[in-house]
């Protein structure tokens, strides 16, 4: 309806006269231009654009930062010749850039540009055609950055890919809730689980022991940052063969977002390497040094004893340090037992450590009464075989473990036993029994070797004491 009709006048349109359209507000394009300028200036990459004739039409702040030329100085210039590129290189550079108008996709080039102060900057460019409404090339845009910055980015990406694919140590990204977000192949094998099945699960479902220490370390890193040195953490991993105790040398890195104004923790990068074998070798070497030193000190102290029986208890006391909680020495009734002797074995206890508070071994058995060992007792087996015997209470309740020890005439807190035969001059003199409580591991083969070394020294001292009594 025309304006005259709306106002009530009587003039009418002719039959062939079109009705004029009502006036509409034309949007101001300044808002779109401001938005475009803000987007261009907010880009992390430098950007410039050329029209079909090679005239610079856009120039953002990152381009100004890299080259020093302002947008007012750059926009409107024809190409880069004489100001952003050397005259000798201008034709080649412009040809490579403008060729993107007639090529599909993006083109990547590297060349040197000139800064406003006369320096040269090696840049890597990505250029692509800008097409008009009719689909024909209307110009070209070029995004560029300094080559070293691009190389740093590519190196960072390549490093991340290598860590999560080919690294010889475990890499786990843990989120702020202490749940794995990314797990590399090595870490998945160490945890005994698939890479995808470990994601998002609590650490307590991945490890049997050591979870508390690991979560404490991760929480500390989130709050305080990376520790100054790697940490060695003992954990137990669930496997098809059962739980395995492993030592992982771990390093931690706090991950923060580079896009936030203030550091916002995204999680923790946890890198670890299995050093179980090396750690066990170190512990064994340290243990061997300590035990050798104890044997040396015991020999020197025993050499100052006038009574050989006292020297035997000196060897026993030095052997206990770091090795066992209790020890008893039993002597064969009659002095010694030959290899061809037959008949039941009877033993007299001649020395024992205090059953209560720690202290030096005490000499006992002055009355010569045999110990009430039942048949099959580990000490009797040791004498009969002339070899070491190990015994354990097993996984039983504390009351049953105490009954097990008392039935064998040992202190009530003993759960692990190791009997070593006392041999001297081809005869069996008795047996020394080392005992451990529930807080220690069971005796292993290296422990038996050490006990046998101590037994040789005790047997020599007891044999000497017997010879002196005979004289």
CSV table of C-alpha atoms in Angstrom, one decimal:
chain,number,residue,atom,x,y,z
A,1,UNK,CA,0.0,0.0,0.0
A,2,UNK,CA,1.4,3.4,-1.0
A,3,UNK,CA,1.9,6.3,1.3
A,4,UNK,CA,-1.0,8.2,-0.2
A,5,UNK,CA,-3.4,5.4,0.5
A,6,UNK,CA,-2.3,5.1,4.0
A,7,UNK,CA,-2.9,8.8,4.5
A,8,UNK,CA,-6.5,8.6,3.1
A,9,UNK,CA,-6.0,10.6,-0.2
A,10,UNK,CA,-8.1,9.6,-3.3
A,11,UNK,CA,-5.4,9.3,-6.0
A,12,UNK,CA,-4.9,5.8,-7.2
A,13,UNK,CA,-2.2,3.9,-9.0
A,14,UNK,CA,-2.5,3.2,-12.7
A,15,UNK,CA,-2.9,-0.3,-13.9
A,16,UNK,CA,0.7,-0.7,-14.9
A,17,UNK,CA,2.3,1.3,-12.2
A,18,UNK,CA,4.1,-0.7,-9.5
A,19,UNK,CA,3.5,0.0,-5.9
A,20,UNK,CA,6.6,1.5,-4.2
A,21,UNK,CA,8.1,-0.5,-1.4
A,22,UNK,CA,8.1,0.9,2.1
A,23,UNK,CA,11.4,2.5,3.2
A,24,UNK,CA,13.6,0.3,5.3
A,25,UNK,CA,16.5,1.2,7.6
A,26,UNK,CA,19.8,0.4,6.0
A,27,UNK,CA,22.2,-1.2,8.6
A,28,UNK,CA,25.4,0.7,9.3
A,29,UNK,CA,28.4,-1.3,8.1
A,30,UNK,CA,30.7,0.3,10.6
A,31,UNK,CA,29.9,-2.4,13.2
A,32,UNK,CA,31.0,-5.2,10.8
A,33,UNK,CA,34.1,-3.3,9.9
A,34,UNK,CA,35.0,-2.9,13.6
A,35,UNK,CA,34.4,-6.6,14.2
A,36,UNK,CA,36.6,-7.5,11.3
A,37,UNK,CA,39.4,-5.2,12.5
A,38,UNK,CA,39.2,-6.7,16.0
A,39,UNK,CA,39.4,-10.2,14.7
A,40,UNK,CA,42.4,-9.4,12.5
A,41,UNK,CA,44.2,-7.6,15.3
A,42,UNK,CA,43.5,-10.4,17.8
A,43,UNK,CA,45.1,-13.1,15.7
A,44,UNK,CA,48.2,-14.8,16.9
A,45,UNK,CA,49.5,-15.0,13.3
A,46,UNK,CA,50.5,-12.0,11.2
A,47,UNK,CA,48.1,-11.5,8.3
A,48,UNK,CA,48.1,-9.3,5.2
A,49,UNK,CA,45.8,-9.4,2.1
A,50,UNK,CA,46.2,-8.2,-1.5
A,51,UNK,CA,43.6,-7.4,-4.1
A,52,UNK,CA,43.7,-8.8,-7.6
A,53,UNK,CA,46.2,-6.1,-8.6
A,54,UNK,CA,48.6,-6.9,-5.8
A,55,UNK,CA,47.8,-3.9,-3.6
A,56,UNK,CA,47.9,-4.4,0.2
A,57,UNK,CA,44.4,-4.2,1.6
A,58,UNK,CA,44.7,-5.5,5.2
A,59,UNK,CA,47.6,-5.5,7.7
A,60,UNK,CA,47.1,-6.6,11.3
A,61,UNK,CA,49.0,-5.8,14.5
A,62,UNK,CA,51.0,-9.1,14.6
A,63,UNK,CA,52.4,-8.2,11.1
A,64,UNK,CA,53.3,-4.8,12.6
A,65,UNK,CA,55.0,-6.4,15.5
A,66,UNK,CA,57.1,-8.7,13.4
A,67,UNK,CA,58.1,-6.2,10.6
A,68,UNK,CA,57.6,-2.9,12.3
A,69,UNK,CA,55.5,-1.4,9.6
A,70,UNK,CA,52.1,0.0,10.7
A,71,UNK,CA,48.9,-0.6,9.0
A,72,UNK,CA,48.8,3.0,7.8
A,73,UNK,CA,52.2,2.5,6.2
A,74,UNK,CA,51.4,-0.8,4.6
A,75,UNK,CA,47.9,-0.6,3.3
A,76,UNK,CA,47.7,0.8,-0.2
A,77,UNK,CA,51.2,-0.1,-1.2
A,78,UNK,CA,51.6,-2.2,-4.4
A,79,UNK,CA,53.3,-5.4,-3.4
A,80,UNK,CA,56.3,-5.7,-1.1
A,81,UNK,CA,58.9,-4.3,-3.4
A,82,UNK,CA,61.2,-1.6,-1.9
A,83,UNK,CA,59.9,-1.7,1.6
A,84,UNK,CA,59.1,-5.3,2.9
A,85,UNK,CA,61.2,-7.2,0.4
A,86,UNK,CA,64.5,-6.5,-1.3
A,87,UNK,CA,64.2,-5.2,-4.9
A,88,UNK,CA,66.1,-8.3,-6.1
A,89,UNK,CA,63.7,-10.7,-4.5
A,90,UNK,CA,60.4,-8.7,-5.0
A,91,UNK,CA,59.4,-10.3,-8.3
A,92,UNK,CA,59.9,-13.8,-7.0
A,93,UNK,CA,58.1,-13.2,-3.7
A,94,UNK,CA,55.1,-11.5,-5.2
A,95,UNK,CA,54.8,-14.1,-7.9
A,96,UNK,CA,54.7,-16.9,-5.4
A,97,UNK,CA,52.2,-15.1,-3.2
A,98,UNK,CA,49.8,-14.0,-6.0
A,99,UNK,CA,50.0,-17.4,-7.6
A,100,UNK,CA,47.8,-18.6,-4.8
A,101,UNK,CA,44.8,-16.8,-6.5
A,102,UNK,CA,44.8,-19.4,-9.3
A,103,UNK,CA,45.9,-22.5,-7.3
A,104,UNK,CA,43.6,-24.8,-5.3
A,105,UNK,CA,43.9,-24.9,-1.5
A,106,UNK,CA,46.7,-23.2,0.5
A,107,UNK,CA,50.3,-22.8,-0.5
A,108,UNK,CA,53.2,-22.7,2.0
A,109,UNK,CA,56.4,-20.8,1.3
A,110,UNK,CA,59.4,-19.5,3.2
A,111,UNK,CA,61.3,-16.3,2.4
A,112,UNK,CA,62.9,-13.3,4.0
A,113,UNK,CA,61.1,-10.1,4.7
A,114,UNK,CA,62.6,-6.7,5.6
A,115,UNK,CA,61.8,-5.0,8.9
A,116,UNK,CA,61.3,-1.2,9.1
A,117,UNK,CA,64.7,-0.8,10.8
A,118,UNK,CA,66.4,-2.6,7.9
A,119,UNK,CA,66.7,-6.1,9.4
A,120,UNK,CA,65.7,-9.4,7.8
A,121,UNK,CA,63.2,-11.9,9.2
A,122,UNK,CA,62.8,-15.4,7.8
A,123,UNK,CA,59.0,-16.2,7.7
A,124,UNK,CA,56.8,-19.1,6.8
A,125,UNK,CA,53.7,-18.1,4.9
A,126,UNK,CA,50.4,-19.7,4.1
A,127,UNK,CA,48.5,-18.1,1.3
A,128,UNK,CA,45.2,-18.8,-0.3
A,129,UNK,CA,42.8,-17.1,-2.8
A,130,UNK,CA,40.0,-14.8,-1.8
A,131,UNK,CA,37.0,-15.2,-4.1
A,132,UNK,CA,34.4,-12.6,-4.9
A,133,UNK,CA,30.6,-13.1,-5.1
A,134,UNK,CA,30.9,-14.4,-8.6
A,135,UNK,CA,33.4,-17.1,-7.5
A,136,UNK,CA,36.3,-15.5,-9.4
A,137,UNK,CA,39.6,-14.7,-7.6
A,138,UNK,CA,39.4,-11.2,-6.1
A,139,UNK,CA,42.7,-11.3,-4.2
A,140,UNK,CA,44.8,-13.4,-1.9
A,141,UNK,CA,45.4,-13.4,1.9
A,142,UNK,CA,48.7,-14.3,3.4
A,143,UNK,CA,49.2,-15.5,7.0
A,144,UNK,CA,52.8,-15.6,8.2
A,145,UNK,CA,54.9,-16.1,11.3
A,146,UNK,CA,58.6,-16.2,12.1
A,147,UNK,CA,60.1,-19.5,11.1
A,148,UNK,CA,61.7,-20.1,14.5
A,149,UNK,CA,58.3,-19.7,16.2
A,150,UNK,CA,56.7,-22.1,13.7
A,151,UNK,CA,59.5,-24.6,14.2
A,152,UNK,CA,59.1,-24.3,18.0
A,153,UNK,CA,55.4,-25.1,17.6
A,154,UNK,CA,56.1,-28.0,15.3
A,155,UNK,CA,58.8,-29.3,17.7
A,156,UNK,CA,56.3,-29.1,20.6
A,157,UNK,CA,53.7,-31.1,18.7
A,158,UNK,CA,56.3,-33.6,17.5
A,159,UNK,CA,57.6,-34.0,21.1
A,160,UNK,CA,54.1,-34.7,22.3
A,161,UNK,CA,53.4,-37.2,19.6
A,162,UNK,CA,56.7,-39.0,20.3
A,163,UNK,CA,56.1,-39.1,24.0
A,164,UNK,CA,52.8,-40.7,23.6
A,165,UNK,CA,53.9,-43.2,21.0
A,166,UNK,CA,57.6,-44.1,21.1
A,167,UNK,CA,58.9,-43.0,24.5
A,168,UNK,CA,60.8,-45.6,26.5
A,169,UNK,CA,59.3,-44.4,29.7
A,170,UNK,CA,55.7,-44.0,30.9
A,171,UNK,CA,53.8,-40.7,30.3
A,172,UNK,CA,50.5,-40.1,31.9
A,173,UNK,CA,48.5,-36.8,31.8
A,174,UNK,CA,46.4,-36.6,34.9
A,175,UNK,CA,43.5,-34.1,35.1
A,176,UNK,CA,42.7,-31.8,38.0
A,177,UNK,CA,40.5,-34.6,39.5
A,178,UNK,CA,43.6,-36.9,39.6
A,179,UNK,CA,42.2,-39.2,36.9
A,180,UNK,CA,44.3,-40.2,33.8
A,181,UNK,CA,43.4,-38.2,30.7
A,182,UNK,CA,46.1,-39.5,28.3
A,183,UNK,CA,48.2,-42.7,28.7
A,184,UNK,CA,51.1,-43.6,26.4
A,185,UNK,CA,51.8,-47.2,25.3
A,186,UNK,CA,54.7,-47.7,27.7
A,187,UNK,CA,52.7,-46.6,30.7
A,188,UNK,CA,49.8,-48.8,29.7
A,189,UNK,CA,52.1,-51.8,29.7
A,190,UNK,CA,53.5,-50.9,33.1
A,191,UNK,CA,50.1,-50.6,34.5
A,192,UNK,CA,49.0,-53.8,32.9
A,193,UNK,CA,45.9,-52.2,31.3
A,194,UNK,CA,44.9,-50.9,27.9
A,195,UNK,CA,45.5,-47.2,26.9
A,196,UNK,CA,41.8,-46.4,26.6
A,197,UNK,CA,40.5,-48.5,29.5
A,198,UNK,CA,42.7,-46.5,31.9
A,199,UNK,CA,41.2,-43.1,31.0
A,200,UNK,CA,39.0,-41.5,33.6
A,201,UNK,CA,39.5,-44.2,36.2
A,202,UNK,CA,40.6,-43.5,39.8
A,203,UNK,CA,44.2,-44.3,40.4
A,204,UNK,CA,43.2,-46.7,43.1
A,205,UNK,CA,41.7,-49.0,40.5
A,206,UNK,CA,45.0,-49.1,38.6
A,207,UNK,CA,47.4,-49.6,41.5
A,208,UNK,CA,47.1,-52.0,44.5
A,209,UNK,CA,49.6,-50.2,46.8
A,210,UNK,CA,51.3,-46.8,46.7
A,211,UNK,CA,48.2,-44.9,45.6
A,212,UNK,CA,48.2,-42.6,48.6
A,213,UNK,CA,51.8,-41.5,48.0
A,214,UNK,CA,51.1,-40.9,44.3
A,215,UNK,CA,48.0,-38.9,44.8
A,216,UNK,CA,49.7,-36.8,47.5
A,217,UNK,CA,52.5,-36.0,45.0
A,218,UNK,CA,50.0,-35.1,42.3
A,219,UNK,CA,48.1,-32.8,44.7
A,220,UNK,CA,51.3,-31.1,45.7
A,221,UNK,CA,52.3,-30.5,42.1
A,222,UNK,CA,48.9,-29.0,41.3
A,223,UNK,CA,49.2,-26.6,44.3
A,224,UNK,CA,52.9,-25.8,44.4
A,225,UNK,CA,54.4,-26.8,41.0
A,226,UNK,CA,56.9,-29.3,39.9
A,227,UNK,CA,59.4,-30.7,42.5
A,228,UNK,CA,63.1,-29.9,42.0
A,229,UNK,CA,64.1,-33.6,41.5
A,230,UNK,CA,62.6,-37.0,40.5
A,231,UNK,CA,61.0,-39.1,43.2
A,232,UNK,CA,61.3,-42.8,43.6
A,233,UNK,CA,57.9,-44.4,44.4
A,234,UNK,CA,57.2,-48.0,45.3
A,235,UNK,CA,53.9,-49.3,44.0
A,236,UNK,CA,52.2,-52.6,43.6
A,237,UNK,CA,50.7,-53.3,40.2
A,238,UNK,CA,47.9,-55.9,39.6
A,239,UNK,CA,48.9,-58.5,37.0
A,240,UNK,CA,47.6,-61.9,35.8
A,241,UNK,CA,50.3,-63.5,38.0
A,242,UNK,CA,49.3,-61.4,41.1
A,243,UNK,CA,50.5,-58.2,42.6
A,244,UNK,CA,54.0,-57.1,41.6
A,245,UNK,CA,56.0,-54.6,43.6
A,246,UNK,CA,57.7,-52.0,41.4
A,247,UNK,CA,59.9,-48.9,41.9
A,248,UNK,CA,59.1,-46.1,39.5
A,249,UNK,CA,61.4,-43.1,39.3
A,250,UNK,CA,58.8,-40.3,38.7
A,251,UNK,CA,59.0,-36.7,37.5
A,252,UNK,CA,56.0,-34.3,37.6
A,253,UNK,CA,55.1,-31.2,35.7
A,254,UNK,CA,52.2,-28.9,36.3
A,255,UNK,CA,50.3,-28.2,33.1
A,256,UNK,CA,48.7,-24.7,32.8
A,257,UNK,CA,46.7,-23.2,30.0
A,258,UNK,CA,48.7,-20.8,27.8
A,259,UNK,CA,45.4,-19.0,26.9
A,260,UNK,CA,44.5,-17.8,30.4
A,261,UNK,CA,45.7,-14.5,31.8
A,262,UNK,CA,46.6,-16.3,35.1
A,263,UNK,CA,48.0,-19.8,35.2
A,264,UNK,CA,45.1,-22.2,35.4
A,265,UNK,CA,46.2,-25.8,36.2
A,266,UNK,CA,44.9,-28.2,33.6
A,267,UNK,CA,46.5,-31.2,35.4
A,268,UNK,CA,49.8,-32.9,35.9
A,269,UNK,CA,52.2,-34.5,33.5
A,270,UNK,CA,53.6,-37.7,35.2
A,271,UNK,CA,56.6,-39.3,33.6
A,272,UNK,CA,58.0,-42.4,35.2
A,273,UNK,CA,60.6,-45.1,34.5
A,274,UNK,CA,60.8,-48.6,36.0
A,275,UNK,CA,64.0,-48.8,38.1
A,276,UNK,CA,63.0,-51.8,40.2
A,277,UNK,CA,66.0,-54.0,39.1
A,278,UNK,CA,68.5,-51.1,39.6
A,279,UNK,CA,67.0,-50.2,43.0
A,280,UNK,CA,67.0,-53.8,44.2
A,281,UNK,CA,70.7,-54.1,43.0
A,282,UNK,CA,71.5,-51.0,45.0
A,283,UNK,CA,69.8,-52.3,48.1
A,284,UNK,CA,71.5,-55.7,47.8
A,285,UNK,CA,74.9,-54.1,47.4
A,286,UNK,CA,74.3,-51.8,50.4
A,287,UNK,CA,73.1,-54.8,52.4
A,288,UNK,CA,76.1,-56.9,51.5
A,289,UNK,CA,78.5,-54.0,52.5
A,290,UNK,CA,76.7,-53.6,55.8
A,291,UNK,CA,76.8,-57.4,56.5
A,292,UNK,CA,80.4,-57.7,55.6
A,293,UNK,CA,81.2,-54.7,57.9
A,294,UNK,CA,79.3,-56.4,60.7
A,295,UNK,CA,81.2,-59.7,60.2
A,296,UNK,CA,84.5,-57.7,60.3
A,297,UNK,CA,83.5,-55.8,63.5
A,298,UNK,CA,82.3,-59.0,65.1
A,299,UNK,CA,85.5,-60.8,64.4
A,300,UNK,CA,87.6,-58.0,65.9
A,301,UNK,CA,85.3,-57.8,69.0
A,302,UNK,CA,85.3,-61.6,69.5
A,303,UNK,CA,89.1,-61.7,69.3
A,304,UNK,CA,89.2,-59.7,72.5
A,305,UNK,CA,87.1,-62.2,74.4
A,306,UNK,CA,88.9,-64.5,76.8
A,307,UNK,CA,86.0,-67.0,76.9
A,308,UNK,CA,85.2,-68.5,73.5
A,309,UNK,CA,81.6,-69.0,74.5
A,310,UNK,CA,81.3,-65.2,75.0
A,311,UNK,CA,82.9,-64.7,71.6
A,312,UNK,CA,80.1,-66.9,70.2
A,313,UNK,CA,77.5,-64.5,71.7
A,314,UNK,CA,79.4,-61.5,70.3
A,315,UNK,CA,79.1,-62.9,66.8
A,316,UNK,CA,75.4,-63.5,67.4
A,317,UNK,CA,74.7,-59.9,68.6
A,318,UNK,CA,76.5,-58.3,65.7
A,319,UNK,CA,74.6,-60.6,63.2
A,320,UNK,CA,71.2,-59.5,64.6
A,321,UNK,CA,71.6,-55.8,63.6
A,322,UNK,CA,69.2,-55.3,60.6
A,323,UNK,CA,68.9,-59.0,60.1
A,324,UNK,CA,66.6,-60.5,62.7
A,325,UNK,CA,64.6,-59.7,65.8
A,326,UNK,CA,65.6,-62.7,67.9
A,327,UNK,CA,68.2,-65.5,67.8
A,328,UNK,CA,68.8,-68.7,69.8
A,329,UNK,CA,71.8,-71.1,69.8
A,330,UNK,CA,71.2,-74.8,70.6
A,331,UNK,CA,74.1,-77.2,71.3
A,332,UNK,CA,74.0,-80.9,70.6
A,333,UNK,CA,73.8,-83.0,73.8
A,334,UNK,CA,77.2,-84.7,74.2
A,335,UNK,CA,79.2,-81.9,72.5
A,336,UNK,CA,79.1,-82.9,68.8
A,337,UNK,CA,77.4,-85.3,66.3
A,338,UNK,CA,79.4,-87.1,63.6
A,339,UNK,CA,78.1,-87.6,60.1
A,340,UNK,CA,77.7,-91.3,60.7
A,341,UNK,CA,75.9,-91.1,64.1
A,342,UNK,CA,72.4,-92.4,64.3
A,343,UNK,CA,69.7,-92.0,66.9
A,344,UNK,CA,67.5,-89.1,68.1
A,345,UNK,CA,68.8,-85.6,68.2
A,346,UNK,CA,68.7,-83.7,71.5
A,347,UNK,CA,69.6,-80.1,71.8
A,348,UNK,CA,70.4,-77.8,74.8
A,349,UNK,CA,69.9,-74.1,74.5
A,350,UNK,CA,73.1,-72.3,75.4
A,351,UNK,CA,72.4,-68.7,74.3
A,352,UNK,CA,69.4,-66.6,73.4
A,353,UNK,CA,68.5,-62.9,73.0
A,354,UNK,CA,66.2,-61.4,75.6
A,355,UNK,CA,62.5,-62.1,75.0
A,356,UNK,CA,61.5,-58.6,76.1
A,357,UNK,CA,63.5,-55.4,75.6
A,358,UNK,CA,66.4,-55.6,73.2
A,359,UNK,CA,69.8,-56.4,74.6
A,360,UNK,CA,72.9,-58.5,74.4
A,361,UNK,CA,72.5,-62.3,74.1
A,362,UNK,CA,72.4,-64.2,77.4
A,363,UNK,CA,74.2,-67.5,78.1
A,364,UNK,CA,71.8,-70.2,79.3
A,365,UNK,CA,71.6,-74.0,79.7
A,366,UNK,CA,73.9,-74.3,82.7
A,367,UNK,CA,71.7,-77.2,83.9
A,368,UNK,CA,72.1,-79.0,80.6
A,369,UNK,CA,68.4,-79.9,80.2
A,370,UNK,CA,67.3,-80.6,76.6
A,371,UNK,CA,64.9,-78.3,74.9
A,372,UNK,CA,61.4,-79.7,74.4
A,373,UNK,CA,61.5,-79.8,70.6
A,374,UNK,CA,58.8,-82.0,69.0
A,375,UNK,CA,59.6,-84.3,66.1
A,376,UNK,CA,60.0,-82.5,62.8
A,377,UNK,CA,61.1,-79.3,64.5
A,378,UNK,CA,63.1,-77.0,62.1
A,379,UNK,CA,66.1,-77.1,64.4
A,380,UNK,CA,66.1,-80.9,64.6
A,381,UNK,CA,65.8,-81.0,60.8
A,382,UNK,CA,68.7,-78.7,60.4
A,383,UNK,CA,71.0,-80.9,62.5
A,384,UNK,CA,69.8,-84.1,60.8
A,385,UNK,CA,70.4,-82.6,57.3
A,386,UNK,CA,73.5,-80.6,58.2
A,387,UNK,CA,72.0,-77.8,56.2
A,388,UNK,CA,69.9,-74.6,56.6
A,389,UNK,CA,66.1,-74.9,57.1
A,390,UNK,CA,63.5,-72.1,56.7
A,391,UNK,CA,60.0,-72.0,58.4
A,392,UNK,CA,57.1,-69.6,58.4
A,393,UNK,CA,53.8,-69.3,60.3
A,394,UNK,CA,52.1,-68.4,57.0
A,395,UNK,CA,49.1,-66.1,56.6
A,396,UNK,CA,47.2,-66.8,59.8
A,397,UNK,CA,45.6,-64.7,62.5
A,398,UNK,CA,47.9,-63.2,65.1
A,399,UNK,CA,46.7,-65.6,67.9
A,400,UNK,CA,47.5,-68.7,65.7
A,401,UNK,CA,50.9,-67.2,64.7
A,402,UNK,CA,51.7,-66.8,68.4
A,403,UNK,CA,50.7,-70.3,69.2
A,404,UNK,CA,52.8,-71.5,66.2
A,405,UNK,CA,55.9,-69.8,67.7
A,406,UNK,CA,55.3,-70.9,71.3
A,407,UNK,CA,54.8,-74.5,70.3
A,408,UNK,CA,58.3,-74.4,68.8
A,409,UNK,CA,59.9,-72.9,71.9
A,410,UNK,CA,60.4,-69.5,70.3
A,411,UNK,CA,59.4,-66.0,71.3
A,412,UNK,CA,55.7,-65.4,70.7
A,413,UNK,CA,56.1,-62.6,68.1
A,414,UNK,CA,58.2,-64.8,65.7
A,415,UNK,CA,56.6,-65.6,62.4
A,416,UNK,CA,59.7,-66.3,60.2
A,417,UNK,CA,62.6,-68.6,61.2
A,418,UNK,CA,65.9,-69.6,59.7
A,419,UNK,CA,68.0,-72.4,61.1
A,420,UNK,CA,71.7,-72.7,60.2
A,421,UNK,CA,73.8,-75.6,61.3
A,422,UNK,CA,76.9,-75.2,63.4
A,423,UNK,CA,79.7,-77.2,61.8
A,424,UNK,CA,83.4,-77.4,62.9
A,425,UNK,CA,86.1,-80.0,62.1
A,426,UNK,CA,83.6,-82.2,60.2
A,427,UNK,CA,81.2,-82.5,63.1
A,428,UNK,CA,77.8,-80.9,63.8
A,429,UNK,CA,77.9,-78.9,67.1
A,430,UNK,CA,74.4,-77.5,67.1
A,431,UNK,CA,72.2,-75.0,65.3
A,432,UNK,CA,71.6,-71.2,65.4
A,433,UNK,CA,68.1,-70.0,64.8
A,434,UNK,CA,67.3,-66.5,63.6
A,435,UNK,CA,63.7,-65.2,64.0
A,436,UNK,CA,61.8,-62.4,62.5
A,437,UNK,CA,58.5,-60.7,63.5
A,438,UNK,CA,55.5,-59.9,61.3
A,439,UNK,CA,57.0,-56.5,60.4
A,440,UNK,CA,59.8,-58.1,58.4
A,441,UNK,CA,59.9,-60.1,55.2
A,442,UNK,CA,60.5,-63.8,55.2
A,443,UNK,CA,64.1,-65.1,54.9
A,444,UNK,CA,65.4,-65.5,51.4
A,445,UNK,CA,68.4,-67.3,49.9
A,446,UNK,CA,70.8,-64.3,50.5
A,447,UNK,CA,69.8,-64.3,54.1
A,448,UNK,CA,70.6,-68.0,54.4
A,449,UNK,CA,74.1,-67.4,53.0
A,450,UNK,CA,74.7,-64.7,55.6
A,451,UNK,CA,73.3,-66.9,58.4
A,452,UNK,CA,75.7,-69.7,57.4
A,453,UNK,CA,78.7,-67.3,57.5
A,454,UNK,CA,77.7,-66.3,61.0
A,455,UNK,CA,77.1,-70.0,62.0
A,456,UNK,CA,80.7,-70.9,60.9
A,457,UNK,CA,82.1,-68.3,63.3
A,458,UNK,CA,79.9,-69.3,66.2
A,459,UNK,CA,80.7,-73.0,65.6
A,460,UNK,CA,84.4,-72.2,65.7
A,461,UNK,CA,84.1,-70.4,68.9
A,462,UNK,CA,82.0,-73.2,70.5
A,463,UNK,CA,84.5,-75.8,69.3
A,464,UNK,CA,87.3,-73.9,70.9
A,465,UNK,CA,85.4,-73.6,74.1
A,466,UNK,CA,84.9,-77.4,74.2
A,467,UNK,CA,88.6,-78.0,73.6
A,468,UNK,CA,89.5,-75.7,76.5
A,469,UNK,CA,87.1,-77.5,78.8
A,470,UNK,CA,88.6,-80.9,77.9
A,471,UNK,CA,92.0,-79.6,78.8
